[in-house]
Every structure is written in C-alpha cells, then in structure tokens.
Tab-separated table of C-alpha atoms and ligand atoms in Angstrom:
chain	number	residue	atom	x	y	z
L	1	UNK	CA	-20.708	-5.836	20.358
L	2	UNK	CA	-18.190	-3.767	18.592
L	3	UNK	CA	-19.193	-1.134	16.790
L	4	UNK	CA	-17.462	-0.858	13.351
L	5	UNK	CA	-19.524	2.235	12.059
L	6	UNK	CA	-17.727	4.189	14.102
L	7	UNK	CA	-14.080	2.945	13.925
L	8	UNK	CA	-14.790	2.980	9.839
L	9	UNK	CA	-16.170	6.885	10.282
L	10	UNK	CA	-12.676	7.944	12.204
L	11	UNK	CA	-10.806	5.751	9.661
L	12	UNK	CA	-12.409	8.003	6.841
L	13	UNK	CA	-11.849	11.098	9.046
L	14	UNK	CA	-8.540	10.588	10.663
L	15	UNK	CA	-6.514	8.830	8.397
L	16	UNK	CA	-8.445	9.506	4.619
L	17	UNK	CA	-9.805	12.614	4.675
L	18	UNK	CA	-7.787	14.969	6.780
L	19	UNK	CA	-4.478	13.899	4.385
L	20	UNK	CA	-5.711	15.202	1.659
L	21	UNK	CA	-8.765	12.421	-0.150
L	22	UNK	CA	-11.172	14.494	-1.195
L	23	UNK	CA	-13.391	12.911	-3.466
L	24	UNK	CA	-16.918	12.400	-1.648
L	25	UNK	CA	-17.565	9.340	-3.409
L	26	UNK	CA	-14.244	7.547	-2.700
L	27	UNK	CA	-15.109	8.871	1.133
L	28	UNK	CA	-18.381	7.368	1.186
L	29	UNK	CA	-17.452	4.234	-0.817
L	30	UNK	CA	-14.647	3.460	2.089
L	31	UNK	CA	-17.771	4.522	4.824
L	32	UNK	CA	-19.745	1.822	3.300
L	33	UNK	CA	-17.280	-1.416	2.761
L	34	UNK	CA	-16.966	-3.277	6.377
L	35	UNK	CA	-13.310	-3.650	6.146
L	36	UNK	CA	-13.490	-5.540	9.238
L	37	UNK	CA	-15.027	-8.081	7.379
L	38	UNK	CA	-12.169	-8.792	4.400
L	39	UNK	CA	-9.236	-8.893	7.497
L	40	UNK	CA	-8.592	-12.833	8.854
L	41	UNK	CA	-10.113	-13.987	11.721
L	42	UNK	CA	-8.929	-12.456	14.967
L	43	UNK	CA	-7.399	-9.604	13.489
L	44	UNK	CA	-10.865	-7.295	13.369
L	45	UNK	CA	-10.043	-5.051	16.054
L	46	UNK	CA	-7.258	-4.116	14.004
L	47	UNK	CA	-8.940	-3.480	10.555
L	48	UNK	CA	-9.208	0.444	11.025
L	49	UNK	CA	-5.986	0.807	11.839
L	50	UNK	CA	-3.658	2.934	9.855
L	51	UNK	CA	-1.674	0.144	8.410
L	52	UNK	CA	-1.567	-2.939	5.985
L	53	UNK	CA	-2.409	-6.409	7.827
L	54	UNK	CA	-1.177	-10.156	6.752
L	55	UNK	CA	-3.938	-11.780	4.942
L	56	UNK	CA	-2.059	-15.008	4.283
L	57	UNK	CA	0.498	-16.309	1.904
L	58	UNK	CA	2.598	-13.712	2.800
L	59	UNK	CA	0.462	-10.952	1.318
L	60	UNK	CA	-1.117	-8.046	2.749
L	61	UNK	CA	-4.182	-6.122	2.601
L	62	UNK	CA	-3.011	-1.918	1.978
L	63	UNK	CA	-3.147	0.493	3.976
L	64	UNK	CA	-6.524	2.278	4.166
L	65	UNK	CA	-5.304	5.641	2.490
L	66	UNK	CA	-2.945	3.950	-0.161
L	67	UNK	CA	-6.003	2.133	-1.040
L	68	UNK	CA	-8.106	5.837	-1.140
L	69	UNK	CA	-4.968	7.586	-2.364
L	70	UNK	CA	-4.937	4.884	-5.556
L	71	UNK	CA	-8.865	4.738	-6.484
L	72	UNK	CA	-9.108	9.027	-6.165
L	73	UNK	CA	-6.192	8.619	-8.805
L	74	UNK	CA	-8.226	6.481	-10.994
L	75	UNK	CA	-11.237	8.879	-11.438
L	76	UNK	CA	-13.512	6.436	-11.373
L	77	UNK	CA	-16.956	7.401	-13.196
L	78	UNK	CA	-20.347	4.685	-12.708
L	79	UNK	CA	-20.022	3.564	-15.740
L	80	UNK	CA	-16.274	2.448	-15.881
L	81	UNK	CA	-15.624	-1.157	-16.229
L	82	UNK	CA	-12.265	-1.664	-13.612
L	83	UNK	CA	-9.434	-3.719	-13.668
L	84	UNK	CA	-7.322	-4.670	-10.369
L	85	UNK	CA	-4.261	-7.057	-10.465
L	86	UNK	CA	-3.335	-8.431	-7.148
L	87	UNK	CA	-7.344	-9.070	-5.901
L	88	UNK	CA	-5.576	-9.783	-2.323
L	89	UNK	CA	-8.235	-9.561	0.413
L	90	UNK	CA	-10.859	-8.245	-2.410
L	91	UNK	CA	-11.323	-4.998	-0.320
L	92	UNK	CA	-10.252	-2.772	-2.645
L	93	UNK	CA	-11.914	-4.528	-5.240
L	94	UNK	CA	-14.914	-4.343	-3.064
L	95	UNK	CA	-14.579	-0.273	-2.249
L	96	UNK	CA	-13.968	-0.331	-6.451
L	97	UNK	CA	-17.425	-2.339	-7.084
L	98	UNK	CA	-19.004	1.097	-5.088
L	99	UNK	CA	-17.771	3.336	-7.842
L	100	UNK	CA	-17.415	1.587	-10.898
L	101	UNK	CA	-19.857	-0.397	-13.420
L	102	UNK	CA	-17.702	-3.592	-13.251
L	103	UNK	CA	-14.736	-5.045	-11.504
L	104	UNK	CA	-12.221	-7.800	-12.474
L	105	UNK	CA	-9.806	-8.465	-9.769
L	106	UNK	CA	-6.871	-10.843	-10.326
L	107	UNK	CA	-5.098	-12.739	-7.752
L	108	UNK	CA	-2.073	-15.500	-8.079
L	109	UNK	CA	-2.798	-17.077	-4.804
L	110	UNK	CA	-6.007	-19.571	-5.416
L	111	UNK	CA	-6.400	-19.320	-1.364
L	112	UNK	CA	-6.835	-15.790	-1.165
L	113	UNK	CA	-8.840	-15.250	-4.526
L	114	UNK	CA	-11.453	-18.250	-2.850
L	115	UNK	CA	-11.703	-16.299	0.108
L	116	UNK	CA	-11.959	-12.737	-0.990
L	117	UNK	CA	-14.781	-14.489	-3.787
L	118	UNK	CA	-16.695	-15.501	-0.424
L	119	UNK	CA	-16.791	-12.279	1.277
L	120	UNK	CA	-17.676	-10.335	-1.966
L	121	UNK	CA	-20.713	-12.714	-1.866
L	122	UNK	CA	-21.307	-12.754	1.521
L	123	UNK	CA	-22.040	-9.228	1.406
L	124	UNK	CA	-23.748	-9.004	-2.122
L	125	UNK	CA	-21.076	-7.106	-4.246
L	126	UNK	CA	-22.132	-9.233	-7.271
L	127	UNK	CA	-20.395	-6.572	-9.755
L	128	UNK	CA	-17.198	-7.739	-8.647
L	129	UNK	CA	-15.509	-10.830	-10.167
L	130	UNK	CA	-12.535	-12.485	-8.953
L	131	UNK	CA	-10.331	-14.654	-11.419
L	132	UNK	CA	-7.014	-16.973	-10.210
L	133	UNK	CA	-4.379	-16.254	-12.611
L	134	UNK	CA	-1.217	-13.669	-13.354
L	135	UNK	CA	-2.470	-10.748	-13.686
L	136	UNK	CA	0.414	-9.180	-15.275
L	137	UNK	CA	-1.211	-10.390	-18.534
L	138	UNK	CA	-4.399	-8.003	-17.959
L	139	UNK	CA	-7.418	-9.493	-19.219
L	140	UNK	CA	-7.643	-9.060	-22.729
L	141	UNK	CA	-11.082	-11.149	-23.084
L	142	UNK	CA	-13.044	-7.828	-20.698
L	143	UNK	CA	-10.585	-4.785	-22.035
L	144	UNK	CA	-10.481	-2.046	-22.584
L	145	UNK	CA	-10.744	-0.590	-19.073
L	146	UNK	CA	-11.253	3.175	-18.017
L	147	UNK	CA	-8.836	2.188	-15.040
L	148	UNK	CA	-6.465	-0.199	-13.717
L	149	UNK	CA	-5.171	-0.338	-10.193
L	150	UNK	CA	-2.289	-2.418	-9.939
L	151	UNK	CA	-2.044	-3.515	-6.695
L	152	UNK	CA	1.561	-4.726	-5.791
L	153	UNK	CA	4.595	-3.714	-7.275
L	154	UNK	CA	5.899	-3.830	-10.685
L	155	UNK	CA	9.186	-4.052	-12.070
L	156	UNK	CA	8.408	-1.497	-14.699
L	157	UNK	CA	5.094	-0.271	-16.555
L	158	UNK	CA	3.852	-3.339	-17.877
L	159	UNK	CA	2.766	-2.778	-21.172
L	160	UNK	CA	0.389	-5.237	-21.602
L	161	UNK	CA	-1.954	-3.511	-18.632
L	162	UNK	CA	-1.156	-0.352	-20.933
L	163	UNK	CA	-2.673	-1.960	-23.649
L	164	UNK	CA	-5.648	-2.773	-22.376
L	165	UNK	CA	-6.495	0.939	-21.319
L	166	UNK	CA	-9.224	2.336	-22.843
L	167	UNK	CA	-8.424	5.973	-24.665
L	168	UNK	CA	-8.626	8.309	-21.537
L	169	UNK	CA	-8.361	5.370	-19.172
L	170	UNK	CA	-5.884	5.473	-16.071
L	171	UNK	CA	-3.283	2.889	-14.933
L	172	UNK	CA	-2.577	3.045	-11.116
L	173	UNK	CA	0.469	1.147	-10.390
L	174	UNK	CA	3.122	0.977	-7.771
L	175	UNK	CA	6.939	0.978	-9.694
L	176	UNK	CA	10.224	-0.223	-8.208
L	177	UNK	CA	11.721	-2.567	-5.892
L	178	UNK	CA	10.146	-3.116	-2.070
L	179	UNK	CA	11.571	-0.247	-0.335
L	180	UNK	CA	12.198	1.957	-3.494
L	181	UNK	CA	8.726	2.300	-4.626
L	182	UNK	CA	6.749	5.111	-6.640
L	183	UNK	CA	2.623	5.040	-7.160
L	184	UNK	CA	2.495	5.882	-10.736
L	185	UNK	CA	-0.157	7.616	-12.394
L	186	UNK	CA	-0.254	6.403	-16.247
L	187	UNK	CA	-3.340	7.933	-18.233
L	188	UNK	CA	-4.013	6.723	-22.014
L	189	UNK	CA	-3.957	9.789	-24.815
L	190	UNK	CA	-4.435	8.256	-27.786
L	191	UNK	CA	-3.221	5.079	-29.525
L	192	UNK	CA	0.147	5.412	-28.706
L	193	UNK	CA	0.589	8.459	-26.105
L	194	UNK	CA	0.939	7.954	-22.740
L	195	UNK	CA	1.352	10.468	-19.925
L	196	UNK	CA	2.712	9.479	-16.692
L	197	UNK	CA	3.292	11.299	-13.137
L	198	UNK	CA	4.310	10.291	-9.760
L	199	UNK	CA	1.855	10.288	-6.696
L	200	UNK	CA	4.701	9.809	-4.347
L	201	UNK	CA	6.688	6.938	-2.535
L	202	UNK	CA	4.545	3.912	-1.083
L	203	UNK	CA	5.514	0.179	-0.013
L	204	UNK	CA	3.741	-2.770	-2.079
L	205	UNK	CA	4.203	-6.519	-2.091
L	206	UNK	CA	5.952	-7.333	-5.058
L	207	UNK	CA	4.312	-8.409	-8.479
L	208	UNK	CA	5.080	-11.657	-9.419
L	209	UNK	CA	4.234	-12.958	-13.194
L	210	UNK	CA	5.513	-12.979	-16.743
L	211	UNK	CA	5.632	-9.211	-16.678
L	212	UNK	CA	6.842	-8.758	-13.114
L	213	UNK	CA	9.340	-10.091	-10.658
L	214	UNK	CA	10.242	-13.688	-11.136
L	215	UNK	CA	9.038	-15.610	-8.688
L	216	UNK	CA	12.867	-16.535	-7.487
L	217	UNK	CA	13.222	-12.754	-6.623
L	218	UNK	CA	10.496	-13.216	-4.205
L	219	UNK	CA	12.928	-13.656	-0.829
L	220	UNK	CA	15.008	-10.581	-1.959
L	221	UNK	CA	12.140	-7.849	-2.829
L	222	UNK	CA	9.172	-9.515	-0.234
L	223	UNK	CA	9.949	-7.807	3.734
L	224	UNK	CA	6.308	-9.411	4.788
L	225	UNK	CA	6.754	-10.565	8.141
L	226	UNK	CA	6.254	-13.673	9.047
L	227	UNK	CA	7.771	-15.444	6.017
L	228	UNK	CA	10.433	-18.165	6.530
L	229	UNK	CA	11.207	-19.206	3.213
L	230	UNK	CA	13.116	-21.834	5.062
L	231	UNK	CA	15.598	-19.087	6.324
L	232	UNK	CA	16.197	-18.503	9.742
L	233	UNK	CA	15.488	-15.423	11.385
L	234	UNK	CA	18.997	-14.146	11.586
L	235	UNK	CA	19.496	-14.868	7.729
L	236	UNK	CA	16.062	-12.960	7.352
L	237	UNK	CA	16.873	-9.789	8.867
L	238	UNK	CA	20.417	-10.072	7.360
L	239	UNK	CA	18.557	-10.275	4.103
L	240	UNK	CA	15.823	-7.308	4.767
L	241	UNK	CA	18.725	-5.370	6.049
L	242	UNK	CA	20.494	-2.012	4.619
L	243	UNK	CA	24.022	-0.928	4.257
L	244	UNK	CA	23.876	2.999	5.865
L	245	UNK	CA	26.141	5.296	4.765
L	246	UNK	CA	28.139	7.486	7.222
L	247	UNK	CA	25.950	9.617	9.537
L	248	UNK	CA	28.170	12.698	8.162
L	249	UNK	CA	27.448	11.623	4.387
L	250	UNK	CA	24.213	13.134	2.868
L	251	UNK	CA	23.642	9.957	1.370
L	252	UNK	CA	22.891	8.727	4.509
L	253	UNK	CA	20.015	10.956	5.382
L	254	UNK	CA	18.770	10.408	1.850
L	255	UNK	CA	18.038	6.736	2.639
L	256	UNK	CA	15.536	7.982	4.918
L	257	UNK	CA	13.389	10.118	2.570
L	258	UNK	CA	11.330	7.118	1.560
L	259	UNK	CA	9.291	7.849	4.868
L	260	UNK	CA	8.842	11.583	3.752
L	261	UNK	CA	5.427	11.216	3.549
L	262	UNK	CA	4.374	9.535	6.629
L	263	UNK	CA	2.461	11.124	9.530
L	264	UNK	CA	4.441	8.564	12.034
L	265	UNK	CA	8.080	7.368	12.089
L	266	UNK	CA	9.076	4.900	14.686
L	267	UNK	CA	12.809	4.688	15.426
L	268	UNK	CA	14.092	1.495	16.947
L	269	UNK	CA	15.322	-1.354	16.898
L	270	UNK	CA	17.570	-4.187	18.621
L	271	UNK	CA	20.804	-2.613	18.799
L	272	UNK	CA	18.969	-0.042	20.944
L	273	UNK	CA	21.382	1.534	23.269
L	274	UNK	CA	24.346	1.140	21.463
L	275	UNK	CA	26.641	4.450	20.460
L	276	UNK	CA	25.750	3.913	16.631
L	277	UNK	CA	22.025	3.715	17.365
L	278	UNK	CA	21.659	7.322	19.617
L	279	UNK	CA	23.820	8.850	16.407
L	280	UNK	CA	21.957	6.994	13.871
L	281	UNK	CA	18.260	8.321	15.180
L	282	UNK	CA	19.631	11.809	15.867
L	283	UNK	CA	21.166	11.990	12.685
L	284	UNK	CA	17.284	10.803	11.023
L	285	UNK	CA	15.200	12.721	13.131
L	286	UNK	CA	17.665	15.713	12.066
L	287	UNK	CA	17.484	14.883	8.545
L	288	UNK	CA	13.368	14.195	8.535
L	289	UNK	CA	12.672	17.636	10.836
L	290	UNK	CA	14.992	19.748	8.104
L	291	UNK	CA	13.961	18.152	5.307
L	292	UNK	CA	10.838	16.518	5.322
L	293	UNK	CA	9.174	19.177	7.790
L	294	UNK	CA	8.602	16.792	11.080
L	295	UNK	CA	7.112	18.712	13.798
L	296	UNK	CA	6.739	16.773	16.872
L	297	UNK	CA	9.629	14.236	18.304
L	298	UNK	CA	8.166	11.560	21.143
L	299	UNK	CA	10.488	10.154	23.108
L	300	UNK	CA	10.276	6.679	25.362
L	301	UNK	CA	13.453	8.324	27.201
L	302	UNK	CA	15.835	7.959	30.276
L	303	UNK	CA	13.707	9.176	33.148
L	304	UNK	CA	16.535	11.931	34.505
L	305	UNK	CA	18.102	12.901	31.457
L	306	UNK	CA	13.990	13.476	30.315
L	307	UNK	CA	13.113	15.347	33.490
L	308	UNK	CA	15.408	17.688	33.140
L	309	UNK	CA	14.604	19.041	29.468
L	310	UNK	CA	11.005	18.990	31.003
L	311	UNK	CA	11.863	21.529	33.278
R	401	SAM	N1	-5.808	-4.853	-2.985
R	401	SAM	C1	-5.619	-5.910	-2.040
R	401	SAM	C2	-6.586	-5.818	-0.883
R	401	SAM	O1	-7.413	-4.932	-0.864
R	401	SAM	O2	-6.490	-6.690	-0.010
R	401	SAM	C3	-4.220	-5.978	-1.510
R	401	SAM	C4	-3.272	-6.414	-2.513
R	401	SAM	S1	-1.782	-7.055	-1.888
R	401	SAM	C5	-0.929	-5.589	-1.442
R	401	SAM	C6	-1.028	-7.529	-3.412
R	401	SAM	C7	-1.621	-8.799	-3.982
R	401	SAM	O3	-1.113	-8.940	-5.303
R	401	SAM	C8	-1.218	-10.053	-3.225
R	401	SAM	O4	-2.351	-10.738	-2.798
R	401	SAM	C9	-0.426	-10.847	-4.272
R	401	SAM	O5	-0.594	-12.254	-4.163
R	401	SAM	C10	-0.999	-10.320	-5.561
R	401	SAM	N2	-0.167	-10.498	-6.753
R	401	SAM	C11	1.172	-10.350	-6.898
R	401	SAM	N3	1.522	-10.578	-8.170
R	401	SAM	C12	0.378	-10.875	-8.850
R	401	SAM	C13	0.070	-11.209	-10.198
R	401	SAM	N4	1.000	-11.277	-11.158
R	401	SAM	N5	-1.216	-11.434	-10.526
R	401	SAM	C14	-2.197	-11.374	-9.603
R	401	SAM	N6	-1.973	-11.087	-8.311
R	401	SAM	C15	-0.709	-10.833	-7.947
C-alpha cells in the first residue's frame, strides 16, 4: 500500500518549506490534510507532486506551495472565520478548516462543489462549508471575514470581497489575465483604507462571475489542458499561443520573466529542432541565468556535440 505520510512529509519539506513557508502551523496543517484524497481517481500517485492537477470542468487543484504561499499570507489566527472563492477540489479549504474557526468556500461548478462537500465529510472537516454560487459576490449573510483567499484569478480587486473584510482582515487574491498574473496581498485599515502589496507572479484559472471575467472570455484567458471548447487542437494552441519579439529585442527576454520565480523551467516544444527554436532557448536560458539568477542548465542533448563539452 502506498504510503502517503511520507510523500506528504517531502511535499512539506521539498517543495513548502525549503522555499521559504515558514509558518509551523501552515506546515503542519499541509502535514495533516491527505491531499491524495481531494485529487480524482487515478491521479493519487501524482498528488504530491509539485504542480496543479485537472480536477474536472476544466479546473485545477493549485499547486501545493501557491496554496501554502496564499494561506501564510492570510495570517490566519483560530479564531478567524475564512472566506475562499473558487472551493475547487476543497483542499485548500480543507488545509484552511486546520487553522481557522470557520470556512465558507464558494465554487461555480455544482460538480466540483458536490464532490469536494463529500470528501470534507468523508474525512470529518465539519468546520468547512461549501456553497454553489459566484463567489465574486462574497457572502454578505457570514461577513465580515479576517481573510479571504481568492482562489482563481480576478480581473481587478473586487470590491465587494473588500467589503466584506473585517477591519485588519486580509484579501488573498490572484490579479490579471492567465499568463500575466500577480498574488495580491490586500489588508483592511480602517473603513475605507486599504493597503495592498504584491507576493509575486503565479498562474490561476480565471474568475468567472459578475465581478470577474465574463464567462465568454473563458476560451481566451483559460490554457487548462484538455479543454475543447469545440475548437480543434490546432485552433487551441493557435489561441494559447504568443507573439515573441525579436531574440535581439529586450522585450523578448522580458516575456520570459513570468517564470522568474520557478525552481524548474522546461524548454520545448514541437518546432524542436528548427533554427528559431536553438536561438529562441539560448536566448531564454541567457536571459533567465542573467536575470533571474538560474544556476543549473540540463540538457536532453546531441550525444557528440554533449560528449565533447563533457570532456
Ligand atoms: N482552491 C482549490 C483547490 O484547493 O482545489 C483550487 C481552485 S481552482 C484553481 C479555481 C476554482 O475557482 C475553480 O474550481 C473554478 O471553478 C472556481 N471559480 C472561478 N470563478 C468562480 C466564481 N466566480 N465563484 C466561485 N468559484 C469560481
């Protein structure tokens, strides 16, 4: 039988706690929630790995450090009563219920709020409620909140989440289109004051709702894999595709420092082998080791040519 207590330990380890998490209670909430357990069947083995997974409906549940990265931000004390839009999987919500008082997670999808509602009570998390709806509205009836993580990303801040911050309280939220994203950091002064910093780039599904993305934008701002949206899969990479600049332009490295704060880049794709490809990932790897402070370059490369920088 597999054991998860130890892929969920080097999770916490490897990919939490050595980049930087260092709240011990956001460490041993994420040593406690089975994560295995909120991924869809068959994909288990793959719930400690450093990477979001499809959960259906074209959705995904986060990565295991944006999801540590986000609830750090949020301070959460045991008394806090916690707000999540975009309930997903209900993981987060889950690692949340370990922290907090009381969660409210909201999810659009009816199929994914039913089946995150089932593991939560499969596994006795009975502070955490899950409710079908837009959660771009908040949840005026249960606020204020001393946080909100919003889970997928907005357009802008949306005030109404803003609103529904209790004095002190903290609004997580990813900001931007898919592929241009900041994690925002929004804490509540007074009535009307509002400070707000960055916490970096990161890569959301988009919010949908009255104070999000239409749903029409979906196609345009969702890369989820595995999506048709009746297209075919030429139209779909031509969609999810990016004009680059010239390798000589500076604007063309710049496209890359989205991925500034990743341990891993993988260069690749299916032009592979073509002159524009070699220049392209030279010109990246140049810009992401100068820049960005890359240390190690692994290549999958022709045997000879490989050999002899070996030697
Ligand atoms: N936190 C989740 C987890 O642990 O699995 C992952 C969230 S997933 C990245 C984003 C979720 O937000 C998706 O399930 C999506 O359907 C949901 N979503 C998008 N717009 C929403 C909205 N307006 N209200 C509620 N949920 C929304």
């Amino acid at each position: 039988m597999t054991d998860y207590n130890k892929f969920r330990e080097r999770m916490v380890n490897v990919h939490i706690a050595a980049r930087g998490i260092r709240d011990e209670r956001v460490l041993s909430a994420m040593r406690r929630v089975p994560r295995e357990r909120f991924v869809d069947d068959g994909l288990e083995e793959f719930a400690y790995d450093d990477a979001p997974l499809p959960i259906g409906e074209g959705q995904t549940i986060s990565q295991p450090y944006v999801v540590a990265l986000m609830i750090e931000a949020a301070e959460i004390e045991p008394g806090d009563r916690v707000l999540e839009v975009g309930a997903g999987s209900g993981y987060a919500a889950a690692v949340l219920g370990q922290l907090a008082a009381t969660v409210y997670a909201i999810e659009r999808h009816a199929t994914l709020a039913k089946l995150a509602l089932e593991r939560l009570s499969a596994l006795g998390y009975d502070n955490v409620h899950i409710l079908i709806g837009d959660g771009t509205h908040g949840l005026e009836a249960e606020a204020p909140f001393e946080a909100i993580l919003g889970s997928a990303g907005a357009r802008s801040v949306p005030d109404t989440l803003k609103r529904q911050l209790a004095i002190g309280g903290r609004l997580i939220i990813p900001i931007g289109e898919q592929g241009n994203q900041k994690l925002f950091k929004i804490t509540r002064l007074s009535q009307d004051r509002f400070e707000e910093h960055s916490l970096g780039a990161v890569s959301f599904v988009p919010l949908i709702g009255t104070h999000g993305w239409p749903e029409e934008d979906r196609a345009a701002t969702t890369h989820v894999p595995g999506k048709a949206h009746g297209q075919t899969l030429a139209q779909m990479i031509g969609a999810a595709g990016e004009d680059l600049p010239a390798f000589d332009n500076p604007a063309f490295g710049a496209m890359f420092d989205r991925f500034a704060d990743r341990r891993v880049v993988l260069l690749g794709e299916a032009s592979h082998g073509t002159s524009e490809f070699y220049q392209a990932r030279a010109a990246i790897t140049r810009h992401l080791i100068e820049h960005h402070g890359f240390k190690i370059v692994a290549v999958e490369a022709d045997w000879p040519d490989a050999a002899r920088i070996d030697r």
